Coordinates of C-alpha atoms in Angstrom, one line a residue:
X21 CA 28.6 -226.9 -63.0
X22 CA 27.8 -224.0 -65.5
X23 CA 31.0 -222.6 -66.8
X24 CA 30.5 -219.0 -67.2
X25 CA 33.0 -216.6 -69.1
X26 CA 32.3 -213.1 -68.8
X27 CA 34.3 -210.6 -70.6
X28 CA 34.8 -207.5 -69.2
X29 CA 35.5 -206.9 -65.8
X30 CA 34.0 -202.9 -65.3
X31 CA 31.0 -202.6 -63.2
X32 CA 28.6 -204.2 -65.2
X33 CA 30.6 -207.4 -65.6
X34 CA 31.5 -207.5 -62.5
X35 CA 27.9 -206.8 -61.1
X36 CA 26.7 -209.7 -63.8
X37 CA 29.7 -211.7 -62.1
X38 CA 28.1 -211.2 -59.2
X39 CA 24.4 -212.3 -59.4
X40 CA 25.5 -215.3 -61.0
X41 CA 27.1 -216.9 -58.2
X42 CA 24.7 -215.3 -55.6
X43 CA 21.6 -216.7 -57.2
X44 CA 23.0 -219.9 -58.2
X45 CA 25.6 -222.1 -56.1
X46 CA 26.4 -224.4 -59.6
X47 CA 28.1 -221.5 -61.4
X48 CA 31.7 -220.6 -61.8
X49 CA 32.5 -217.4 -63.7
X50 CA 35.7 -215.9 -65.4
X51 CA 36.2 -212.4 -66.1
X52 CA 38.2 -211.9 -68.7
X53 CA 39.9 -208.2 -70.1
X54 CA 41.9 -207.3 -72.5
X55 CA 44.0 -205.1 -70.0
X56 CA 45.8 -206.5 -67.1
X57 CA 43.7 -204.8 -64.4
X58 CA 39.7 -205.2 -63.6
X59 CA 37.1 -202.6 -62.7
X60 CA 37.0 -200.7 -66.7
X61 CA 36.1 -197.1 -66.0
X62 CA 36.0 -196.8 -62.8
X63 CA 40.4 -197.0 -62.9
X64 CA 40.6 -195.6 -65.9
X65 CA 37.4 -193.3 -66.4
X66 CA 36.5 -191.9 -62.9
X67 CA 38.5 -188.9 -62.4
X68 CA 41.8 -189.3 -60.4
X69 CA 40.6 -186.4 -57.7
X70 CA 37.3 -188.3 -57.2
X71 CA 38.3 -190.5 -54.5
X72 CA 35.2 -191.3 -53.3
X73 CA 33.3 -192.9 -56.7
X74 CA 37.1 -194.3 -57.4
X75 CA 36.8 -196.5 -53.4
X76 CA 33.8 -198.5 -55.5
X77 CA 36.8 -200.5 -56.5
X78 CA 37.0 -202.0 -53.0
X79 CA 33.4 -203.4 -53.6
X80 CA 34.3 -204.7 -57.2
X81 CA 37.4 -206.1 -55.3
X82 CA 35.3 -208.2 -52.8
X83 CA 33.3 -210.0 -55.8
X84 CA 36.6 -210.5 -58.2
X85 CA 37.7 -212.4 -55.0
X86 CA 34.5 -215.2 -54.9
X87 CA 36.0 -218.1 -54.7
X88 CA 33.9 -219.2 -57.7
X89 CA 34.7 -216.2 -59.5
X90 CA 37.9 -215.9 -61.7
X91 CA 39.6 -212.9 -62.9
X92 CA 41.7 -213.5 -66.1
X93 CA 43.2 -210.2 -67.6
X94 CA 45.3 -209.5 -70.5
X95 CA 43.2 -211.5 -72.3
X96 CA 41.9 -209.8 -75.7
X97 CA 38.1 -211.9 -77.2
X98 CA 38.1 -211.2 -81.0
X99 CA 40.5 -208.7 -83.0
X100 CA 43.0 -211.0 -83.1
X101 CA 42.6 -212.6 -79.7
X102 CA 40.6 -215.4 -78.8
X103 CA 37.4 -215.4 -81.4
X104 CA 34.2 -215.4 -80.1
X105 CA 33.2 -218.7 -81.8
X106 CA 35.7 -219.9 -79.6
X107 CA 35.3 -218.6 -76.3
X108 CA 31.6 -220.0 -76.6
X109 CA 33.2 -223.7 -77.2
X110 CA 35.4 -223.4 -74.2
X111 CA 32.3 -222.1 -71.5
X112 CA 28.5 -222.9 -71.5
X113 CA 27.6 -219.5 -71.8
X114 CA 29.9 -215.7 -72.8
X115 CA 28.1 -212.7 -71.2
X116 CA 29.5 -209.3 -73.4
X117 CA 30.0 -206.7 -70.8
X118 CA 33.0 -204.6 -73.1
X119 CA 31.5 -201.3 -72.8
X120 CA 31.4 -198.2 -75.1
X121 CA 35.0 -198.0 -76.3
X122 CA 35.2 -195.1 -78.8
X123 CA 33.9 -191.6 -78.6
X124 CA 31.1 -189.7 -80.7
X125 CA 32.8 -186.8 -83.1
X126 CA 31.5 -183.7 -83.4
X127 CA 31.6 -184.0 -87.7
X128 CA 32.9 -180.1 -88.5
X129 CA 35.6 -178.7 -90.3
X130 CA 39.0 -178.6 -88.3
X131 CA 37.9 -181.2 -86.0
X132 CA 41.3 -183.3 -86.8
X133 CA 43.3 -180.6 -86.3
X134 CA 46.4 -180.7 -83.8
X135 CA 45.0 -179.3 -80.6
X136 CA 41.7 -181.4 -81.4
X137 CA 41.0 -184.3 -78.7
X138 CA 38.3 -186.3 -77.6
X139 CA 37.6 -186.0 -74.0
X140 CA 38.1 -189.3 -73.5
X141 CA 41.9 -189.1 -74.5
X142 CA 42.5 -186.8 -72.2
X143 CA 40.6 -188.8 -69.8
X144 CA 42.7 -192.0 -70.5
X145 CA 46.3 -189.9 -70.6
X146 CA 45.4 -188.9 -67.3
X147 CA 44.0 -191.8 -66.0
X148 CA 47.5 -194.2 -67.1
X149 CA 45.2 -196.0 -69.8
X150 CA 48.0 -198.1 -71.3
X151 CA 46.5 -197.7 -74.9
X152 CA 47.2 -193.5 -74.0
X153 CA 50.1 -192.0 -75.5
X154 CA 51.2 -188.9 -74.8
X155 CA 50.4 -186.5 -77.4
X156 CA 51.1 -183.0 -76.3
X157 CA 47.8 -182.2 -75.0
X158 CA 48.9 -178.9 -73.4
X159 CA 51.7 -177.7 -75.5
X160 CA 51.6 -173.8 -75.8
X161 CA 47.8 -173.4 -74.3
X162 CA 46.5 -170.5 -72.9
X163 CA 42.9 -171.0 -73.4
X164 CA 40.8 -174.4 -74.1
X165 CA 37.1 -174.9 -74.8
X166 CA 35.4 -178.2 -73.7
X167 CA 32.5 -179.0 -76.1
X168 CA 29.4 -180.7 -73.9
X169 CA 27.9 -180.2 -70.1
X170 CA 28.3 -183.4 -69.1
X171 CA 29.8 -185.1 -66.3
X172 CA 32.5 -185.7 -68.4
X173 CA 33.1 -182.6 -69.8
X174 CA 32.9 -181.0 -66.3
X175 CA 35.8 -183.6 -64.8
X176 CA 37.8 -182.5 -67.6
X177 CA 37.2 -179.1 -67.2
X178 CA 38.5 -179.2 -63.3
X179 CA 41.5 -181.3 -63.8
X180 CA 42.4 -178.3 -66.2
X181 CA 41.6 -175.8 -63.1
X182 CA 43.3 -177.6 -60.5
X183 CA 46.0 -176.9 -58.6
X184 CA 48.8 -179.9 -58.9
X185 CA 48.7 -179.4 -55.1
X186 CA 45.5 -180.6 -55.5
X187 CA 46.2 -183.8 -57.6
X188 CA 49.8 -184.3 -56.3
X189 CA 48.3 -187.2 -53.6
X190 CA 46.0 -189.1 -56.4
X191 CA 47.2 -192.0 -58.8
X192 CA 47.5 -189.8 -61.6
X193 CA 50.3 -190.8 -63.7
X194 CA 54.2 -188.7 -63.1
X195 CA 54.1 -187.8 -66.4
X196 CA 50.4 -186.5 -66.4
X197 CA 51.4 -184.8 -62.8
X198 CA 54.1 -183.1 -64.6
X199 CA 52.7 -182.0 -67.3
X200 CA 49.7 -179.8 -65.6
X201 CA 52.0 -178.4 -63.2
X202 CA 53.2 -176.4 -66.4
X203 CA 50.0 -176.0 -67.4
X204 CA 49.5 -172.4 -69.2
X205 CA 45.4 -172.9 -69.3
X206 CA 43.3 -169.7 -67.7
X207 CA 40.4 -169.8 -69.5
X208 CA 38.2 -172.8 -69.7
X209 CA 34.7 -172.5 -72.3
X210 CA 32.5 -175.4 -71.4
X211 CA 29.8 -175.0 -74.1
X212 CA 26.5 -176.7 -74.5
X213 CA 24.6 -176.2 -77.8
X214 CA 21.0 -176.1 -75.7
X215 CA 20.2 -174.6 -72.2
X216 CA 20.7 -175.2 -68.8
X217 CA 17.9 -177.2 -68.2
X218 CA 18.9 -179.7 -70.6
X219 CA 23.0 -180.2 -69.1
X220 CA 23.6 -183.7 -68.7
X221 CA 25.6 -182.8 -65.5
X222 CA 25.0 -183.8 -62.2
X223 CA 24.6 -181.2 -59.2
X224 CA 27.4 -182.2 -56.8
X225 CA 30.1 -182.0 -60.1
X226 CA 29.1 -178.8 -60.8
X227 CA 28.9 -177.1 -57.8
X228 CA 32.8 -178.7 -57.5
X229 CA 34.0 -176.1 -59.9
X230 CA 33.0 -173.3 -57.9
X231 CA 35.2 -174.6 -54.6
X232 CA 38.3 -174.2 -57.1
X233 CA 40.9 -172.1 -55.3
X234 CA 41.6 -168.9 -57.4
X235 CA 39.5 -169.7 -59.8
X236 CA 36.4 -167.3 -60.6
X237 CA 33.4 -169.3 -63.0
X238 CA 31.3 -167.1 -65.0
X239 CA 27.8 -167.6 -66.4
X240 CA 26.0 -165.1 -69.2
X241 CA 22.5 -164.2 -67.4
X242 CA 21.7 -163.6 -70.8
X243 CA 22.2 -166.6 -72.1
X244 CA 20.5 -168.9 -69.3
X245 CA 17.2 -166.5 -69.7
X246 CA 17.1 -167.7 -73.4
X247 CA 16.0 -170.9 -71.5
X248 CA 12.2 -170.5 -71.0
X249 CA 12.8 -173.5 -67.9
X250 CA 15.5 -170.8 -66.6
X251 CA 12.8 -168.2 -65.6
X252 CA 10.5 -170.6 -63.6
X253 CA 12.4 -173.5 -62.9
X254 CA 9.8 -175.4 -60.6
X255 CA 8.1 -177.9 -63.1
X256 CA 11.9 -179.3 -64.0
X257 CA 13.5 -182.6 -62.8
X258 CA 14.9 -182.1 -59.2
X259 CA 18.3 -182.4 -60.5
X260 CA 17.8 -179.8 -63.7
X261 CA 16.0 -177.7 -61.2
X262 CA 19.4 -177.6 -58.7
X263 CA 21.7 -177.0 -61.3
X264 CA 19.8 -173.9 -62.7
X265 CA 19.7 -172.5 -58.7
X266 CA 23.5 -173.1 -59.2
X267 CA 24.0 -171.6 -62.3
X268 CA 21.5 -168.4 -61.0
X269 CA 24.1 -168.1 -58.1
X270 CA 27.4 -167.7 -60.7
X271 CA 25.1 -165.8 -63.0
X272 CA 24.4 -162.8 -60.3
X273 CA 28.4 -163.1 -58.4
X274 CA 30.2 -160.6 -59.8
X275 CA 34.0 -162.4 -60.5
X276 CA 37.1 -161.9 -58.3
X277 CA 39.6 -161.4 -60.6
X278 CA 41.2 -164.9 -59.8
X279 CA 44.0 -166.5 -62.1
X280 CA 42.0 -168.9 -63.9
X281 CA 38.3 -168.6 -65.1
X282 CA 35.8 -171.1 -66.0
X283 CA 32.8 -169.6 -68.3
X284 CA 29.5 -172.1 -68.5
X285 CA 28.7 -170.7 -72.0
X286 CA 24.9 -172.3 -73.2
X287 CA 22.9 -172.0 -76.7
X288 CA 26.1 -172.2 -79.0
X289 CA 26.8 -175.2 -81.8
X290 CA 30.0 -175.9 -82.8
X291 CA 29.9 -175.2 -86.8
X292 CA 34.3 -175.1 -87.3
X293 CA 37.6 -175.3 -85.5
X294 CA 39.6 -172.8 -87.0
X295 CA 43.6 -172.8 -87.5
X296 CA 46.6 -171.0 -86.5
X297 CA 49.3 -171.8 -87.4
X298 CA 49.1 -175.4 -88.3
X299 CA 47.0 -176.1 -85.1
X300 CA 43.8 -175.1 -83.6
X301 CA 43.3 -171.8 -83.0
X302 CA 39.7 -170.8 -82.5
X303 CA 36.3 -172.9 -82.3
X304 CA 33.4 -171.0 -83.9
X305 CA 30.3 -171.4 -83.2
X306 CA 26.7 -170.2 -84.4
X307 CA 24.1 -169.3 -81.7
X308 CA 21.3 -171.3 -81.2
X309 CA 17.5 -170.7 -80.0
X310 CA 15.0 -173.0 -78.8
X311 CA 13.0 -174.0 -81.0
X312 CA 10.1 -174.7 -78.3
X313 CA 10.2 -178.9 -79.1
X314 CA 13.0 -179.6 -76.3
X315 CA 15.8 -178.6 -79.7
X316 CA 17.3 -175.8 -81.0
X317 CA 17.6 -173.9 -83.8
X318 CA 20.3 -172.2 -85.7
X319 CA 20.0 -168.0 -85.3
X320 CA 22.3 -167.8 -88.3
X321 CA 25.5 -166.0 -85.7
X322 CA 27.9 -166.5 -85.0
X323 CA 31.1 -166.7 -82.5
X324 CA 34.9 -167.3 -82.5
X325 CA 36.1 -168.1 -79.4
X326 CA 39.9 -168.8 -78.5
X327 CA 40.9 -171.8 -77.7
X328 CA 44.4 -173.8 -78.2
X329 CA 43.2 -177.0 -76.8
X330 CA 39.6 -178.3 -78.0
X331 CA 38.5 -181.4 -75.9
X332 CA 35.5 -182.6 -77.1
X333 CA 33.1 -184.5 -75.1
X334 CA 29.6 -185.4 -76.7
X335 CA 29.4 -189.2 -75.9
X336 CA 31.0 -192.4 -76.2
X337 CA 30.0 -194.9 -78.6
X338 CA 30.0 -199.0 -78.9
X339 CA 32.3 -200.4 -81.2
X340 CA 31.8 -204.4 -83.2
X341 CA 33.2 -207.1 -81.7
X342 CA 34.6 -209.3 -84.3
X343 CA 32.0 -212.5 -84.5
X344 CA 29.2 -210.4 -82.6
X345 CA 26.2 -209.1 -84.4
X346 CA 26.3 -204.8 -84.0
X347 CA 23.8 -202.4 -84.9
X348 CA 25.9 -199.8 -86.2
X349 CA 23.2 -197.2 -85.7
X350 CA 22.5 -197.6 -82.0
X351 CA 26.5 -199.0 -81.4
X352 CA 24.6 -201.7 -79.3
X353 CA 24.7 -205.6 -79.6
X354 CA 20.9 -206.3 -80.9
X355 CA 19.7 -208.6 -77.7
X356 CA 15.9 -209.4 -76.4
X357 CA 16.5 -209.2 -72.4
X358 CA 19.9 -209.0 -72.6
X359 CA 20.4 -212.5 -74.9
X360 CA 22.0 -212.1 -78.1
X361 CA 20.3 -211.7 -81.7
X362 CA 21.7 -212.9 -84.5
X363 CA 19.2 -212.2 -87.6
X364 CA 16.2 -211.8 -85.1
X365 CA 16.8 -215.0 -83.7
X366 CA 18.1 -216.0 -79.9
X367 CA 22.0 -217.0 -79.9
X368 CA 21.9 -219.9 -77.3
X369 CA 24.3 -218.8 -74.9
X370 CA 25.4 -215.7 -75.7
X371 CA 24.4 -212.4 -73.8
X372 CA 25.4 -208.9 -73.2
X373 CA 25.5 -206.7 -70.2
X374 CA 26.1 -202.4 -69.5
X375 CA 26.9 -200.0 -72.1
X376 CA 27.1 -202.5 -75.1
X377 CA 23.6 -203.9 -74.8
X378 CA 21.8 -201.0 -73.7
X379 CA 24.2 -197.8 -75.0
X380 CA 26.4 -195.5 -72.9
X381 CA 23.8 -194.0 -71.0
X382 CA 23.1 -193.7 -66.8
X383 CA 25.4 -193.8 -64.2
X384 CA 27.8 -196.4 -62.3
X385 CA 24.4 -198.1 -60.3
X386 CA 22.5 -198.3 -63.5
X387 CA 24.7 -201.7 -64.3
X388 CA 22.5 -203.4 -61.9
X389 CA 19.4 -204.0 -63.0
X390 CA 20.8 -204.6 -66.3
X391 CA 22.9 -206.9 -65.4
X392 CA 19.9 -208.6 -63.0
X393 CA 18.0 -208.8 -65.9
X394 CA 20.9 -210.6 -68.1
X395 CA 21.7 -213.3 -65.3
X396 CA 17.7 -213.2 -65.3
X397 CA 17.4 -214.7 -69.0
X398 CA 21.3 -216.9 -68.5
X399 CA 19.6 -218.5 -65.4
X400 CA 16.5 -219.5 -66.9
X401 CA 18.4 -221.1 -70.4
X402 CA 20.6 -222.8 -67.7
X403 CA 19.6 -226.1 -67.8
X404 CA 19.6 -226.6 -71.7
X405 CA 22.8 -224.6 -71.6
X406 CA 24.4 -227.0 -69.0
X407 CA 23.2 -230.1 -71.3
X408 CA 26.7 -229.0 -73.3
X409 CA 30.2 -230.1 -72.5
X410 CA 32.9 -227.9 -72.6
X411 CA 36.1 -228.6 -71.0
X412 CA 36.5 -228.8 -67.1
X413 CA 39.0 -225.6 -67.1
X414 CA 39.1 -223.1 -70.0
X415 CA 42.5 -222.2 -69.0
X416 CA 44.6 -224.2 -70.4
X417 CA 42.8 -224.1 -73.8
X418 CA 43.0 -220.3 -74.0
X419 CA 46.9 -220.6 -73.2
X420 CA 46.9 -222.9 -76.2
X421 CA 44.9 -220.0 -78.2
X422 CA 47.4 -217.6 -77.3
X423 CA 46.6 -216.2 -74.5
X424 CA 49.2 -215.2 -71.4
X425 CA 46.7 -214.9 -68.5
X426 CA 47.2 -212.3 -65.9
X427 CA 45.3 -214.5 -63.1
X428 CA 44.4 -212.6 -59.1
X429 CA 48.5 -212.5 -57.9
X430 CA 49.3 -210.6 -61.2
X431 CA 47.3 -207.7 -60.2
X432 CA 47.9 -207.8 -56.3
X433 CA 51.9 -207.9 -57.9
X434 CA 50.7 -204.3 -60.1
X435 CA 48.8 -203.0 -56.8
X436 CA 52.5 -203.5 -55.5
X437 CA 54.3 -202.2 -58.2
X438 CA 52.4 -199.1 -58.1
X439 CA 52.4 -198.4 -54.5
X440 CA 56.3 -198.8 -54.6
X441 CA 56.5 -196.6 -57.6
X442 CA 54.7 -193.7 -55.5
X443 CA 56.3 -194.1 -52.5
X444 CA 60.2 -193.7 -54.5
X445 CA 58.2 -190.2 -56.1
X446 CA 56.9 -189.1 -52.6
X447 CA 53.7 -189.7 -53.4
X448 CA 50.8 -192.4 -52.1
X449 CA 49.5 -195.1 -55.0
X450 CA 50.6 -193.8 -59.0
X451 CA 49.2 -195.4 -61.2
X452 CA 51.8 -197.7 -63.9
X453 CA 50.9 -195.6 -67.2
X454 CA 52.1 -198.1 -70.1
X455 CA 51.9 -202.1 -71.0
X456 CA 55.6 -203.0 -70.8
X457 CA 55.7 -201.9 -67.1
X458 CA 52.4 -203.8 -66.3
X459 CA 52.8 -206.6 -67.7
X460 CA 56.5 -207.0 -66.2
X461 CA 54.6 -205.8 -62.6
X462 CA 52.3 -208.7 -63.2
X463 CA 54.3 -211.1 -64.0
X464 CA 57.0 -210.8 -61.3
X465 CA 54.2 -212.1 -58.7
X466 CA 56.5 -212.7 -55.6
X467 CA 56.0 -210.4 -52.8
X468 CA 58.8 -208.0 -52.6
X469 CA 60.4 -207.5 -48.6
X470 CA 62.6 -204.5 -47.8

């Protein structure tokens, strides 16, 4: 029997575990996660009002309930937890699927002013990530600037503009829902440094902005026309072509005088966040122009946009995991077809999949072929890996290392507690928002009966 540890229970980790047990009946997999809850960014990154995407958790659940797969939450690997070298001693192979845990910065003056946050922090807050803390995101904010034109930027823009009645049925934590109910933001600018044909959002996400009640979506025809592909989008890939068509429709529609406005801006590059009373008060942008090679160049003309809340959404980035090699330029672990490389040589029994392997690119489904490649490499190596003796069950050793794993019954207890919390608030399931409540629920695994 080949014993494999998969570190990370998001889509890439679950798809890796699934591939291993499907392709080899002699494999057992422990899926380890730092958090007591499985599903990674599907639980803590998908917007709460995107129920269809969040339902992917049901597919991931089926995998984690497989008889040869075991979920072990609350297990820190590296960084004061179980060392990577020790994990390698306990399993024939270890696959790291730890994602990209931080966000990219703008690198401009004023970025650290109060009121300026990463979209990742904002998403973690309204998604009840236990590492998130209340930071007063909406404190006295009347106008917001979202820097970036990808799907995460669309998500945070939509959540800011949504009416609380639409968010109450979701699993959003109560504190975030209460704060958003008092939200005074009526003007939201979503800004990209390049043109509409190069925006990274998908058309389905973009169109949702136009369905929000009492909200106008405003687009400047002049900004759109700066993009050479806007005049004739026929040569664009399908998604970008549809995006341009949606934007063209909004540009032609007169504002209705709704209570909120979402302004989509293009060809503006942030150069500085300006302070007002010790907090961010505006963002200074430089107008950019197409350079004819797919990029942009500065024009020397500037525009200030008022904002008491600034959310940067310019991408995720991987962080080093103690005990593993790391390429700081790409934010990934060096590998060859998923096999970890140390000083250019394959490190036996160590593998990567997901964002830490390829960078933060693609959609959830992109993790399937990525995991498949890594699984293929691991199973090719299996005869040699299985020759090394490892413990029959690593769980006792993990506990000896100080871990207090949350097993599947513990996760089910968290689910029951979240259902009970929602019922007490007159809502559906409501997420537990902090480590203390999650761990208390996880270790109270006896079913509660009325």
